[in-house]
Amino acid sequence: MNFSLLGLFVFVNQCVSYKILAVFPYNGRSHHNLFSTLVEELALRDHSVTVVNYFPMKNISKLRQIPLEYKVSGSDVVDIDDTLKNLPGILVNFHKALDTARAFKNLANSNCNKLMSNKEIQGIISSKTKFDLVIVEQFVTDCGLAVAFKLNAPIVGITAHILMPWTYSRLGALNHPAYVPNHFIGSGTKPGFWDKIQSALINIAFNIYFKYVIQKSDQMIINSVFEDVPDLDEIGKNISLILLNQYFPLTGSRLYGANVIEVGGLHIKENTTIDDEEIKSFIDKAESDVIYISFGTVASNFPDRIIKEIINFITKSSVKVLWKIDNVGNLNLPKNVLIRKWFPQTAVLCHPKVKAFITHSGMLSSIEAMHCGVPVISVPLFGDQFANAAAATEIGLGVTIDVSTMNERKINQALKTVMQDSYQIRAQNLSALWRDRPVSPLNLAIFWIEYVIRHKGNVELRPPTVDLGFYELLMLDVCGMAIGILISFCLFFSIIISLIRFIRRRHINPNKTKTQ
């Protein structure tokens, strides 16, 4: 009888329904693909979820959607021509960082305005609706943190990528340029001397730009709608934990506190199949290998030169090609290529006949290639793609091509490289390492979300480094004291030695005079 009651208690405790608000202010389709998987699963597990985002999700009874107005603008896409500028040496990386900073500023202002001006959000805050937790995306705008503050709810952060440079400090994590790759430098975890200098300078510049330009403009937008919202950095330090869309076999091991949970791959569903008969038949009937080409959801305006180089490569190749692209113009396409605006990417990559993936190295694409064990030919274009490409190359998952010099010969050479047995076997081994986990990343994410709610945000996961200044974290105060003491000792001994010499001269000189 007692065991029955205990079992009933455990069952009831596991079936508690919580009220969760999820705020995703960035209008990126790839980010939505990740977040929607988590939110929909929370709703299916009987939690009452309200989600604020740009794209529709599944119609689930426990899921309420608050749509933000979506309109494609210049800041939502990447113009490939901008990456083709032939800048000398070290200036290339600073050019990438500058372009990214400008794009982030436009994105942040646009996303924050749309979030703060939403009438349903304003209604939720003015009515003081009670939520057990607010999930907030950590990307280019912190306006979602203001919503969580006004609702006085615990906060869980989530990313669709590696940590942004300005996110480390609020989590108490160490963004050390000696081994943490900068988003915009393809140096991997073993950077050279000049790479370290560039990483350090770009990190400092981005942190200053984010705090004094992006966050300042966010704060002005927030203050025009709501009162008494404190400094966004201070709210950010109250994040209970962050769900990080990476996993160490791909991006390398990092020094994180207990408040950073790696859940890379949570969007991937097991046993995915290709339902589209045309795509399935195209792959199944291939007499040779198949490769897949996709440059993501934000790349646009491909120069005709690059499109022609890819088509020339496909025409002369014996492999079949699936190519995700919106428009190739009036160019003649060979019979061994299938063009679509969308493919079921994970299902395609996991098909046994697909042997290579030409990709922009977005985080989701990199994760899916790793999961399916398919070597990549990385062509990074923007943002964290350079770091992702460097990570894939460093671990032996593939090779990288510079988009500014991309041509038919280099594509063909790269394909021959990744089709070698060594790359194919390495990709399969990495896939096995990636998949071998004690619990699925989706279940892990949901456990930690429910954990924070159960303890009302008082989870004590934050490391003490969150509250330390940079001079304390780098022990500059201790070093300063040590240097000061050392200098004092040196001065003291210098004075003592000078006095001894002076006294000795005074005693020795009179004796010499007498002798003479």
XYZ file of C-alpha atoms in Angstrom:
516
model
C 0.000 0.000 0.000
C 2.803 2.396 0.955
C 4.686 1.592 -2.266
C 1.507 2.285 -4.258
C 1.103 5.690 -2.613
C 4.774 6.466 -3.245
C 4.404 5.515 -6.903
C 1.287 7.674 -7.194
C 3.100 10.631 -5.608
C 6.036 10.308 -8.007
C 3.668 10.063 -10.968
C 1.697 13.156 -9.924
C 4.910 15.079 -9.226
C 6.231 14.286 -12.706
C 2.982 15.434 -14.310
C 2.980 18.952 -12.829
C 2.050 21.500 -15.484
C 3.991 24.768 -15.470
C 3.247 28.094 -17.104
C 6.094 29.153 -19.399
C 6.673 32.218 -21.585
C 9.187 31.877 -24.444
C 10.488 35.079 -26.076
C 12.354 34.736 -29.376
C 12.775 38.256 -30.819
C 15.085 37.375 -33.740
C 13.416 36.777 -37.107
C 15.730 34.007 -38.295
C 14.228 30.851 -39.762
C 17.107 28.614 -38.638
C 16.783 29.856 -35.047
C 13.046 29.143 -35.224
C 13.718 25.581 -36.393
C 15.671 24.956 -33.196
C 13.430 26.767 -30.713
C 10.163 25.407 -32.106
C 11.289 21.841 -31.364
C 11.805 22.688 -27.688
C 8.649 24.773 -27.271
C 6.397 22.250 -28.997
C 7.785 19.419 -26.870
C 7.146 21.417 -23.682
C 3.532 21.912 -24.767
C 3.162 18.225 -25.646
C 4.351 17.418 -22.110
C 1.344 19.323 -20.767
C 3.068 22.588 -19.897
C 1.120 25.740 -20.727
C 3.434 27.599 -23.112
C 3.072 31.084 -24.568
C 5.593 31.779 -27.324
C 6.489 35.124 -28.894
C 8.121 34.713 -32.309
C 7.847 35.332 -36.048
C 6.969 31.963 -37.540
C 3.952 29.693 -36.977
C 4.314 26.494 -34.969
C 2.218 23.344 -34.690
C -1.349 23.723 -33.477
C -1.102 22.260 -29.955
C -3.795 22.817 -27.334
C -1.331 23.928 -24.637
C 0.572 26.249 -26.983
C -0.422 29.900 -27.392
C 1.380 31.854 -30.108
C 1.920 35.610 -30.139
C 3.144 36.459 -33.654
C 5.561 39.287 -34.320
C 5.337 41.062 -37.654
C 7.821 39.596 -40.119
C 9.098 41.513 -43.105
C 12.278 40.631 -44.965
C 14.718 43.515 -44.921
C 18.313 44.068 -45.890
C 19.446 43.146 -42.388
C 17.831 39.703 -42.595
C 19.986 38.422 -45.448
C 23.644 38.213 -46.384
C 24.733 39.819 -49.622
C 27.502 37.545 -50.845
C 29.114 40.367 -52.831
C 30.094 42.016 -49.541
C 32.283 39.059 -48.625
C 34.210 39.205 -51.883
C 36.104 42.417 -51.141
C 39.809 41.817 -51.570
C 41.268 43.322 -48.420
C 44.911 42.812 -47.437
C 45.799 40.225 -44.784
C 44.778 41.085 -41.258
C 42.164 43.662 -42.364
C 39.869 40.916 -43.699
C 38.859 39.764 -40.222
C 38.273 43.310 -38.989
C 36.150 43.947 -42.079
C 34.051 40.871 -41.261
C 33.635 42.045 -37.669
C 32.683 45.581 -38.737
C 30.079 44.322 -41.211
C 28.674 41.998 -38.562
C 28.502 44.772 -35.961
C 26.511 46.977 -38.336
C 24.139 44.135 -39.165
C 23.686 43.306 -35.470
C 22.830 46.935 -34.664
C 20.092 46.983 -37.325
C 18.759 43.597 -36.202
C 18.723 44.565 -32.537
C 16.829 47.813 -33.113
C 14.306 46.179 -35.430
C 13.704 43.140 -33.212
C 13.464 45.174 -30.003
C 10.995 47.633 -31.518
C 8.731 44.841 -32.743
C 8.814 43.084 -29.379
C 8.226 46.155 -27.211
C 5.448 47.544 -29.439
C 3.485 44.276 -29.462
C 0.093 44.909 -27.821
C -0.265 41.361 -26.503
C 3.108 41.565 -24.764
C 2.157 44.912 -23.264
C -1.129 43.392 -22.099
C 0.612 40.441 -20.434
C 2.946 42.778 -18.550
C 0.279 45.327 -17.544
C -2.002 42.548 -16.268
C 0.932 41.066 -14.310
C 0.262 37.596 -15.675
C 2.031 34.994 -13.550
C 4.595 32.763 -15.277
C 6.754 30.096 -13.671
C 9.589 30.748 -16.128
C 10.610 32.939 -19.055
C 12.840 31.440 -21.764
C 14.755 34.197 -23.575
C 16.943 33.943 -26.670
C 20.454 35.292 -26.117
C 21.527 36.840 -29.399
C 21.714 40.474 -30.536
C 19.010 42.102 -28.399
C 18.355 41.903 -24.661
C 14.818 43.274 -24.817
C 13.459 39.836 -23.913
C 15.226 40.191 -20.559
C 13.156 43.301 -19.861
C 9.969 41.258 -20.352
C 11.215 38.651 -17.856
C 12.107 41.383 -15.365
C 8.669 43.011 -15.572
C 7.047 39.607 -14.976
C 9.369 38.874 -12.018
C 10.003 35.338 -13.270
C 13.107 33.104 -13.317
C 15.024 33.232 -16.603
C 16.523 30.493 -18.754
C 18.556 31.663 -21.744
C 18.901 29.770 -25.014
C 21.136 30.151 -28.065
C 21.097 28.788 -31.602
C 24.894 29.106 -31.881
C 28.073 29.324 -29.848
C 28.110 32.016 -27.162
C 28.302 35.587 -28.378
C 31.362 37.524 -27.083
C 29.225 39.646 -24.729
C 27.363 36.684 -23.201
C 30.373 35.144 -21.453
C 30.654 37.738 -18.677
C 27.011 37.510 -17.565
C 27.442 33.742 -17.219
C 30.804 33.970 -15.493
C 32.408 32.014 -18.345
C 35.916 32.643 -19.633
C 36.208 33.864 -23.222
C 39.938 33.317 -23.533
C 41.394 34.159 -26.982
C 44.206 31.630 -26.450
C 41.826 28.752 -27.185
C 38.249 30.069 -27.654
C 37.789 30.818 -31.384
C 36.422 34.221 -32.245
C 33.261 34.141 -34.372
C 34.918 35.957 -37.253
C 38.344 34.322 -37.394
C 38.695 30.821 -38.774
C 41.482 29.832 -36.391
C 39.929 26.944 -34.451
C 41.023 26.087 -30.916
C 44.741 26.378 -31.719
C 45.134 29.957 -32.955
C 48.429 31.439 -34.025
C 50.004 34.486 -32.402
C 48.354 37.022 -34.718
C 45.020 35.206 -34.446
C 45.152 35.659 -30.663
C 45.822 39.365 -31.056
C 42.937 39.743 -33.508
C 40.591 37.723 -31.294
C 41.443 39.781 -28.230
C 40.974 43.107 -30.039
C 37.725 42.059 -31.744
C 36.314 40.673 -28.478
C 37.069 43.929 -26.667
C 35.600 45.992 -29.515
C 32.429 43.892 -29.684
C 31.859 44.011 -25.931
C 32.203 47.791 -25.939
C 29.994 48.148 -29.036
C 27.303 45.882 -27.620
C 27.168 47.629 -24.241
C 27.413 51.252 -25.357
C 25.653 51.120 -28.734
C 23.317 48.124 -29.053
C 22.294 47.812 -25.389
C 21.981 51.567 -25.005
C 19.562 51.771 -27.935
C 17.671 48.743 -26.551
C 17.372 50.476 -23.183
C 15.955 53.615 -24.814
C 13.316 51.577 -26.667
C 12.388 49.728 -23.465
C 12.191 52.925 -21.399
C 9.808 54.450 -23.935
C 7.319 51.658 -23.153
C 8.045 50.470 -19.603
C 9.359 52.197 -16.498
C 11.836 51.073 -13.887
C 13.723 48.546 -16.034
C 17.311 48.420 -14.703
C 20.523 47.975 -16.655
C 20.101 45.017 -19.009
C 23.506 43.608 -18.088
C 22.399 43.354 -14.464
C 19.238 41.486 -15.491
C 21.387 39.206 -17.646
C 23.441 38.220 -14.603
C 20.249 36.790 -13.077
C 19.858 34.166 -15.812
C 19.590 30.856 -13.941
C 21.206 28.889 -16.753
C 21.628 28.910 -20.507
C 20.881 26.138 -23.000
C 23.763 26.240 -25.456
C 23.351 24.850 -28.966
C 26.753 23.214 -29.180
C 28.406 20.001 -28.022
C 32.077 19.428 -27.350
C 32.877 16.806 -30.071
C 32.253 19.528 -32.676
C 33.257 22.805 -31.035
C 35.837 21.596 -28.531
C 35.842 21.490 -24.747
C 35.324 24.851 -23.009
C 35.574 26.135 -19.434
C 31.936 26.656 -18.444
C 30.208 26.786 -15.082
C 27.287 24.597 -14.056
C 24.944 27.265 -15.480
C 25.874 26.436 -19.098
C 24.198 23.298 -20.472
C 25.300 21.967 -23.877
C 22.239 20.734 -25.803
C 23.576 20.793 -29.356
C 21.324 18.812 -31.680
C 18.101 19.077 -29.658
C 16.185 19.904 -32.857
C 17.136 16.622 -34.561
C 14.445 13.974 -34.633
C 15.549 10.349 -34.764
C 14.511 8.003 -37.570
C 13.791 10.814 -40.030
C 12.718 9.679 -43.483
C 12.351 11.418 -46.839
C 8.619 11.652 -47.535
C 8.938 13.535 -50.819
C 8.859 10.842 -53.523
C 10.745 12.901 -56.119
C 13.653 13.546 -53.747
C 13.652 9.956 -52.497
C 13.596 8.530 -56.021
C 16.348 10.915 -57.185
C 18.665 9.664 -54.426
C 17.691 5.985 -54.519
C 18.225 5.719 -58.276
C 21.675 7.292 -58.140
C 24.274 4.912 -59.560
C 27.081 6.857 -57.903
C 27.366 9.009 -54.796
C 25.113 11.980 -53.996
C 26.140 15.355 -52.600
C 23.966 18.040 -51.051
C 24.481 21.813 -51.434
C 22.860 24.415 -49.187
C 23.962 27.865 -48.073
C 21.268 28.310 -45.438
C 18.299 30.598 -44.986
C 19.920 34.055 -44.886
C 22.346 33.960 -47.832
C 21.040 35.758 -50.898
C 22.109 37.551 -54.057
C 24.673 34.962 -55.097
C 26.825 36.498 -57.823
C 26.350 34.849 -61.221
C 30.053 33.983 -61.172
C 29.647 31.650 -58.184
C 26.454 30.073 -59.540
C 28.176 29.402 -62.874
C 31.194 27.853 -61.135
C 28.925 25.508 -59.163
C 26.949 24.557 -62.296
C 30.178 23.925 -64.230
C 31.343 21.672 -61.409
C 28.031 19.754 -61.370
C 27.989 19.386 -65.179
C 31.434 17.782 -65.264
C 30.863 15.641 -62.178
C 29.617 12.056 -62.126
C 27.809 12.501 -58.805
C 24.170 13.447 -58.374
C 23.519 16.766 -56.643
C 20.693 18.118 -54.489
C 20.935 21.906 -54.446
C 18.886 24.149 -52.166
C 18.687 27.551 -53.834
C 15.907 30.043 -54.481
C 16.822 31.012 -58.018
C 19.501 30.174 -60.585
C 18.178 32.522 -63.258
C 18.042 31.337 -66.863
C 21.114 29.145 -66.677
C 20.862 25.650 -68.154
C 20.986 22.927 -65.524
C 22.473 19.467 -66.080
C 20.325 16.368 -65.528
C 22.295 15.203 -62.508
C 21.035 18.054 -60.285
C 17.725 18.539 -58.454
C 16.941 22.146 -57.506
C 14.571 22.991 -54.647
C 13.885 25.982 -52.397
C 13.685 23.564 -49.467
C 14.868 20.049 -48.622
C 14.294 17.916 -45.499
C 17.932 18.504 -44.661
C 18.501 16.049 -41.806
C 16.734 13.235 -43.651
C 18.757 13.967 -46.801
C 22.092 14.065 -44.962
C 21.348 10.838 -43.096
C 20.572 8.955 -46.324
C 23.369 6.377 -46.836
C 24.021 7.495 -50.437
C 24.736 11.127 -49.477
C 28.511 11.358 -49.079
C 29.318 15.085 -48.920
C 27.727 18.386 -47.929
C 28.711 21.773 -49.400
C 27.559 24.205 -46.724
C 27.840 27.743 -45.352
C 28.623 26.140 -41.955
C 25.693 27.529 -40.019
C 25.505 25.886 -36.604
C 22.413 23.786 -37.366
C 23.899 22.568 -40.659
C 27.211 21.743 -38.965
C 25.400 19.823 -36.233
C 23.285 17.871 -38.735
C 26.362 16.915 -40.770
C 28.072 15.743 -37.583
C 24.977 13.808 -36.477
C 24.634 12.041 -39.833
C 28.353 11.435 -40.331
C 28.699 13.342 -43.622
C 31.961 15.181 -44.461
C 31.563 18.885 -45.215
C 33.013 21.359 -47.677
C 32.634 24.583 -45.706
C 32.113 27.931 -47.443
C 31.558 30.332 -44.508
C 29.874 33.630 -45.323
C 28.934 35.479 -42.144
C 29.058 35.619 -38.334
C 29.781 32.386 -36.451
C 30.088 30.406 -39.693
C 33.841 31.100 -39.787
C 34.295 29.574 -36.320
C 32.052 26.617 -37.200
C 33.987 25.947 -40.412
C 37.291 26.106 -38.540
C 35.948 23.661 -35.933
C 34.812 21.169 -38.593
C 38.156 21.383 -40.402
C 40.150 21.047 -37.180
C 38.429 17.819 -36.084
C 38.718 16.266 -39.556
C 35.057 16.534 -40.550
C 35.899 18.357 -43.774
C 37.725 21.156 -45.567
C 37.124 24.881 -46.070
C 36.939 26.999 -49.246
C 37.237 30.796 -49.213
C 34.136 32.156 -50.984
C 36.162 35.000 -52.516
C 38.293 32.517 -54.501
C 35.706 29.758 -54.955
C 35.749 28.179 -58.413
C 35.033 24.909 -60.217
C 38.564 23.570 -59.745
C 38.603 24.208 -55.983
C 35.158 22.661 -55.501
C 36.220 19.561 -57.411
C 39.491 19.307 -55.492
C 37.671 19.681 -52.155
C 35.142 17.013 -53.132
C 37.900 14.558 -54.060
C 39.458 15.184 -50.647
C 36.331 14.560 -48.548
C 35.342 11.530 -50.631
C 38.513 9.749 -49.522
C 38.010 6.824 -47.154
C 39.878 8.613 -44.367
C 37.326 11.460 -44.307
C 34.332 9.147 -44.692
C 35.503 6.927 -41.813
C 36.398 9.942 -39.657
C 32.924 11.436 -40.212
C 31.272 8.173 -39.143
C 33.452 7.978 -36.028
C 32.590 11.575 -35.130
C 28.910 10.796 -35.630
C 29.160 7.888 -33.193
C 30.883 10.161 -30.663
C 28.216 12.835 -31.163
C 25.300 10.452 -30.671
C 26.727 8.613 -27.643
C 25.080 10.487 -24.757
C 23.433 9.418 -21.498
C 20.269 11.310 -22.418
C 18.994 13.030 -25.569
C 19.707 16.778 -25.791
C 15.967 17.539 -25.959
C 15.251 15.594 -22.761
C 18.279 17.211 -21.121
C 17.012 20.698 -22.002
C 13.540 19.961 -20.646
C 14.955 18.485 -17.432
C 16.922 21.662 -16.705
C 13.976 23.921 -17.560
C 11.769 22.010 -15.123
C 14.620 21.965 -12.581
C 14.823 25.767 -12.568
C 11.033 26.032 -12.216
C 10.878 23.500 -9.372
C 13.406 25.527 -7.411
C 11.885 28.893 -8.421
C 15.131 30.042 -10.006
C 17.130 29.596 -6.781
C 19.396 26.950 -8.265
C 22.809 28.356 -7.254
C 24.369 27.379 -10.577
C 26.033 30.738 -11.208
C 29.797 30.660 -10.658
C 31.263 33.423 -8.432
C 32.962 34.871 -11.519
C 29.622 36.443 -12.569
C 30.073 39.128 -9.901
C 33.773 39.735 -10.456
C 35.120 42.681 -12.395
C 37.494 41.957 -15.270
C 40.457 43.155 -13.185
C 39.500 40.691 -10.420
C 38.900 37.863 -12.888
C 42.336 38.407 -14.441
C 43.762 38.969 -10.928
C 45.111 42.334 -12.015
C 44.548 43.636 -8.471
C 46.657 40.797 -7.042
C 49.283 41.227 -9.769
C 49.298 44.967 -9.113
C 49.827 44.381 -5.416
C 52.581 41.832 -6.102
C 54.313 44.184 -8.533
C 53.959 47.051 -6.045
C 55.506 44.968 -3.257
C 58.288 43.799 -5.582
C 59.037 47.370 -6.638
C 58.989 48.464 -2.975
C 61.457 45.712 -2.040
C 63.664 46.636 -4.981
C 63.627 50.295 -3.956
C 64.263 49.374 -0.325
C 67.229 47.146 -1.158
C 68.501 49.698 -3.659
C 68.463 52.353 -0.938
C 70.132 49.987 1.570
C 72.850 49.072 -0.933
C 73.401 52.751 -1.773
C 73.727 53.576 1.941
C 76.189 50.719 2.489
C 78.312 51.903 -0.438
C 78.208 55.459 0.847
C 79.266 54.422 4.357
C 82.029 52.189 3.029
C 83.401 55.014 0.917
C 83.376 57.323 3.936
C 85.321 54.778 6.007
C 87.752 53.683 3.325
C 88.770 57.100 1.943
C 90.194 58.504 5.247
C 92.419 55.426 5.709
C 93.815 55.841 2.211
C 94.678 59.453 2.962
C 96.584 58.547 6.152
C 98.582 55.856 4.356
C 99.694 58.298 1.715
